Rosetta silent file (secondary structure, phi, psi, omega in degrees, C-alpha in Angstrom):
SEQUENCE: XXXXXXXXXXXXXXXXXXXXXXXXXXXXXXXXXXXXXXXXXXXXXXXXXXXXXXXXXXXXXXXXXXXXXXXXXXXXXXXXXXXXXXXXXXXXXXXXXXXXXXXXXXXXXXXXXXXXXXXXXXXX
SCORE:     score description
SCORE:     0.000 S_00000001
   1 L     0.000  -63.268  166.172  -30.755   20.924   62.513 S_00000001
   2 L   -52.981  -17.737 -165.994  -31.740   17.404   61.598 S_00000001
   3 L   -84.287  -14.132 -175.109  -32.725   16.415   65.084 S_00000001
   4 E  -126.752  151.522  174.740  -35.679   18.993   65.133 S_00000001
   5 E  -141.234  111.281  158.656  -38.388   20.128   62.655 S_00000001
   6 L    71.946    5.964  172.754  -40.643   22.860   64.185 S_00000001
   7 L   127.612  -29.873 -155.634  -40.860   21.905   67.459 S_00000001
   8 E   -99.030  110.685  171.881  -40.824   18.365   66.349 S_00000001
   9 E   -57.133  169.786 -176.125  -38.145   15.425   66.751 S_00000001
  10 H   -75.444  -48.307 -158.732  -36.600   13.470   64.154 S_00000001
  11 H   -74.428  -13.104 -174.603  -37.908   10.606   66.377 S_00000001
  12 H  -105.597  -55.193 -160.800  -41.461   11.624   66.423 S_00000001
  13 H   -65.881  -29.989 -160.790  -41.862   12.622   62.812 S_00000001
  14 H   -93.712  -32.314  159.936  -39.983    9.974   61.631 S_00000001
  15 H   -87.052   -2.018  171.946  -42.804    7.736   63.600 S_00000001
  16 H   -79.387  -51.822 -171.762  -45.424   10.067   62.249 S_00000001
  17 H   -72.997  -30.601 -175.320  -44.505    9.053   58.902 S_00000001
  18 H   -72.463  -53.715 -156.355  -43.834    4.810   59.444 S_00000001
  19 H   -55.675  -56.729  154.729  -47.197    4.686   61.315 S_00000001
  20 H   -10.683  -78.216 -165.613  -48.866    6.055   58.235 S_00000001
  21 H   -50.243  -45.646 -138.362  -46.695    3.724   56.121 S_00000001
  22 L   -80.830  -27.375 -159.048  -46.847    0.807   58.136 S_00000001
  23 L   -82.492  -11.567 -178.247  -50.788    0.642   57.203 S_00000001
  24 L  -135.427  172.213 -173.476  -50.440   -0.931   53.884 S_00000001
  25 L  -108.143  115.887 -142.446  -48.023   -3.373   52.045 S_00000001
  26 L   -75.308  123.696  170.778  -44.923   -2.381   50.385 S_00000001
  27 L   -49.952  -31.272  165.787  -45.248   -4.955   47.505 S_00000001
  28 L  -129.024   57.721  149.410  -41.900   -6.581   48.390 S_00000001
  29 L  -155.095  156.304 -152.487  -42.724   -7.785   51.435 S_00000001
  30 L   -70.911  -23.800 -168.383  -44.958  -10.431   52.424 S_00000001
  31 L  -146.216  172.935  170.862  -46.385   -8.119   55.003 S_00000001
  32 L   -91.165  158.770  178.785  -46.110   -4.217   56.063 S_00000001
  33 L   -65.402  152.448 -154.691  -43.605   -2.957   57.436 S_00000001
  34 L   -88.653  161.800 -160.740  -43.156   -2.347   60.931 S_00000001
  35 L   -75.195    7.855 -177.144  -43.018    1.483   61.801 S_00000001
  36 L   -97.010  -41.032  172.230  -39.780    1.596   62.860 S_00000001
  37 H   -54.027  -54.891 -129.498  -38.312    0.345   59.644 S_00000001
  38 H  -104.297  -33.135 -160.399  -40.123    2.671   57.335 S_00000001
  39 H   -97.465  -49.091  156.792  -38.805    5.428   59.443 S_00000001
  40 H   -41.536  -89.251  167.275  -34.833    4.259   59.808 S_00000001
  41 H   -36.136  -28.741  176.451  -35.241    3.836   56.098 S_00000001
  42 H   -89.988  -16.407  154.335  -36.120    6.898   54.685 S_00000001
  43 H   -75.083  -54.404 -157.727  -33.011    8.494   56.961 S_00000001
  44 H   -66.497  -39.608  179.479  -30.472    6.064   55.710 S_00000001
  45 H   -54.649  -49.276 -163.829  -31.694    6.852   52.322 S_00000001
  46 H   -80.436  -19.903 -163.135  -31.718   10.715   52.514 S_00000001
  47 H   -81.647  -32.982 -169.307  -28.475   10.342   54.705 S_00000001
  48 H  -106.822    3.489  176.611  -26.636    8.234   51.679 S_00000001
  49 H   -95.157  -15.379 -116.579  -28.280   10.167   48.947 S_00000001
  50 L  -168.052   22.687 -157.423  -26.920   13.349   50.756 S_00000001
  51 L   -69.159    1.287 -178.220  -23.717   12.453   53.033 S_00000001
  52 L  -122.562  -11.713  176.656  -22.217   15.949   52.955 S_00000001
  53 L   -84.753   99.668 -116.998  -25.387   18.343   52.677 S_00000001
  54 L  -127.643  -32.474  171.654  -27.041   18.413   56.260 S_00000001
  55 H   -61.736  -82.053  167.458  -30.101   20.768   54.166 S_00000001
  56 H   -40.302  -18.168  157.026  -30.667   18.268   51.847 S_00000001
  57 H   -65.909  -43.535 -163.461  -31.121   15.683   54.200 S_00000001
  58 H   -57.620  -69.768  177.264  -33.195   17.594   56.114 S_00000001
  59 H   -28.655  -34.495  169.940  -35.468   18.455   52.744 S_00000001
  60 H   -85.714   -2.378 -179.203  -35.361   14.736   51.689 S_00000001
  61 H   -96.573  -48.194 -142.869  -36.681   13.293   55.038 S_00000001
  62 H   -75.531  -31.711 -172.121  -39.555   16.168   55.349 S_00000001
  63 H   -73.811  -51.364  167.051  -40.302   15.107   51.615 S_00000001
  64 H   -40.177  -58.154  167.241  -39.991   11.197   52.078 S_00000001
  65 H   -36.065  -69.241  173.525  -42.264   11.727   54.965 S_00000001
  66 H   -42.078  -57.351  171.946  -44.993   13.750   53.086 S_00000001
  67 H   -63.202  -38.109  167.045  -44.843   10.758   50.528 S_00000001
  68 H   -64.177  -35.476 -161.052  -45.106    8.224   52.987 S_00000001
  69 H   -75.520  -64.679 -178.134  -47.702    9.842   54.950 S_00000001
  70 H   -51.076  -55.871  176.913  -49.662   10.416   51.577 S_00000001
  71 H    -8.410  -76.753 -149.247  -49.279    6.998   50.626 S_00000001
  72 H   -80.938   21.199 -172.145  -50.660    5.398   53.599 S_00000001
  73 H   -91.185  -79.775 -171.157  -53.648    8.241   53.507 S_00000001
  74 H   -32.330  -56.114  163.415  -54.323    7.130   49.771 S_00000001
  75 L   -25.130  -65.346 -141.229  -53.816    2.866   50.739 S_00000001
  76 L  -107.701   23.220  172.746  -56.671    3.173   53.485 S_00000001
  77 L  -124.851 -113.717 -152.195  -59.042    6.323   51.578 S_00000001
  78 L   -90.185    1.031  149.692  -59.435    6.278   47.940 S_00000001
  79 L  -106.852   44.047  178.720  -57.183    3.851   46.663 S_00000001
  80 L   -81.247  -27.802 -173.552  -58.426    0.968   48.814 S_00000001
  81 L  -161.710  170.798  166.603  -59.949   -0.858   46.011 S_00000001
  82 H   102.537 -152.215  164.273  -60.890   -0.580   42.607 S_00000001
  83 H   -66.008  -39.600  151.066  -58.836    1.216   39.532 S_00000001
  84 H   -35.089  -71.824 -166.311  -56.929    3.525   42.182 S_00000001
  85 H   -36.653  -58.797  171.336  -56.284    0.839   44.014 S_00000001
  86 H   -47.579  -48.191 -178.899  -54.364   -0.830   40.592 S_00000001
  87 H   -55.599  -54.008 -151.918  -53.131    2.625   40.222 S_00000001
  88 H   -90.616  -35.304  172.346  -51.306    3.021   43.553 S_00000001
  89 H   -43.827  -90.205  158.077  -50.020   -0.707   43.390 S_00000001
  90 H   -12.949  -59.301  171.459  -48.107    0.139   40.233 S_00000001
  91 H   -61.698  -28.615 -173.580  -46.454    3.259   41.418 S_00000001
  92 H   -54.971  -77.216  163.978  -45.782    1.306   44.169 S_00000001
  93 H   -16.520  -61.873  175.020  -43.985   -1.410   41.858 S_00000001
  94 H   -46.086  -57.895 -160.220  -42.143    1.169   40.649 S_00000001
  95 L  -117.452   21.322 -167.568  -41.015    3.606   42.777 S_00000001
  96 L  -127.142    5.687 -179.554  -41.032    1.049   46.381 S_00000001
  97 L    31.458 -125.335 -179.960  -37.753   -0.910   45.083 S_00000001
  98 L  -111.992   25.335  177.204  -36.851   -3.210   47.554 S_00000001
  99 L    68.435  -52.827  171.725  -38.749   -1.359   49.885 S_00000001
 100 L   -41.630  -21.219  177.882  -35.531   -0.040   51.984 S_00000001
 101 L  -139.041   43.803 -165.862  -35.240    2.013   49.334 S_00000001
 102 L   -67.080  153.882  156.454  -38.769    3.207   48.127 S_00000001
 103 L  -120.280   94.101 -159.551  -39.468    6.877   47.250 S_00000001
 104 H   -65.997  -58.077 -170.105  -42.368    7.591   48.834 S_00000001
 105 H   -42.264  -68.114 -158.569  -42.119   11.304   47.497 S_00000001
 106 H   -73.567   -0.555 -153.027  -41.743    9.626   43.595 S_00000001
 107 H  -104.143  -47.135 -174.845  -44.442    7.181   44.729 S_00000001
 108 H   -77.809  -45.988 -171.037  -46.888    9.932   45.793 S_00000001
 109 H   -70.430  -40.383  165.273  -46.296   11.764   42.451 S_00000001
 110 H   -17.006  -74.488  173.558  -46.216    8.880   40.530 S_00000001
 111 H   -38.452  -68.057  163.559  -49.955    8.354   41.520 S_00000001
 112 H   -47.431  -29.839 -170.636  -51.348   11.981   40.996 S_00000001
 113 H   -81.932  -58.367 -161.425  -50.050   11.801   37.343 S_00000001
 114 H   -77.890  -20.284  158.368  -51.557    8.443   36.644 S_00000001
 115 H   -67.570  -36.027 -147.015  -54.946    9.184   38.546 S_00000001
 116 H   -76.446  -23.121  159.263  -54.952   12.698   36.825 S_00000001
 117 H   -48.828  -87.396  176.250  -54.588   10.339   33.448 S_00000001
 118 H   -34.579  -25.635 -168.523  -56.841    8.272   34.318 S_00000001
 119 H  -101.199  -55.974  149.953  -59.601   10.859   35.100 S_00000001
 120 H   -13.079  -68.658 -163.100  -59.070   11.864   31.523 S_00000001
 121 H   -78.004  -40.345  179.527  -58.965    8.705   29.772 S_00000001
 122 H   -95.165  -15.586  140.855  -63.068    8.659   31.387 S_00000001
 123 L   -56.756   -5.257 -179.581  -63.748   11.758   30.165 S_00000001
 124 L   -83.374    0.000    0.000  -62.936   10.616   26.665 S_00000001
């Protein structure tokens, strides 16, 4: 169940998601992270948040993914520079730990609520 999603290995998906990640820099580390790390991590994570549920793993890697993958959309689109940028940083700060043990998922949301603020706060 974990090894496939849709057709898809764990091994591909899980490199779907680092390559994404891999394009910008997890604030605590000097540089980004290489895709294989990014991908190992978010299994070890979902594996130790989850050691007896085999669903819930699966749901917290497809989710991790989805956050990393947004992430590294937002990094290289519309939070490349600017207020966004500042925006995405922060959530980052937040929700990226010690990077082995970021939540890309809490990372992603993190962001929409504080652009969706933010888009407010200029309408005001």
């Amino acid at each position: 169940m974990l090894a496939e999603f849709g057709g898809m290995s764990m091994q591909k998906l899980l490199a779907a998601c680092a390559i994404s990640a891999a394009f910008f820099t997890i604030p605590a580390l000097a540089q980004p992270a290489a895709a294989e790390d990014v991908g190992d991590w978010i299994k070890q994570r979902c594996t130790s948040e989850w050691p007896a549920d085999y669903s819930m793993q699966v749901f917290c890697i497809r989710k991790q993914i989805e956050g990393a993958q947004e992430v590294g959309r937002l990094a290289r689109g519309e939070a490349s520079n600017g207020d966004l940028r500042g925006i995405l940083s922060t959530c980052l700060s937040e929700w990226g730990g010690d990077a082995k043990n970021a939540d890309w998922r809490m990372i992603s949301y993190c962001y929409r609520k504080q652009r969706e603020a933010w888009q407010t706060m200029k309408k005001l």
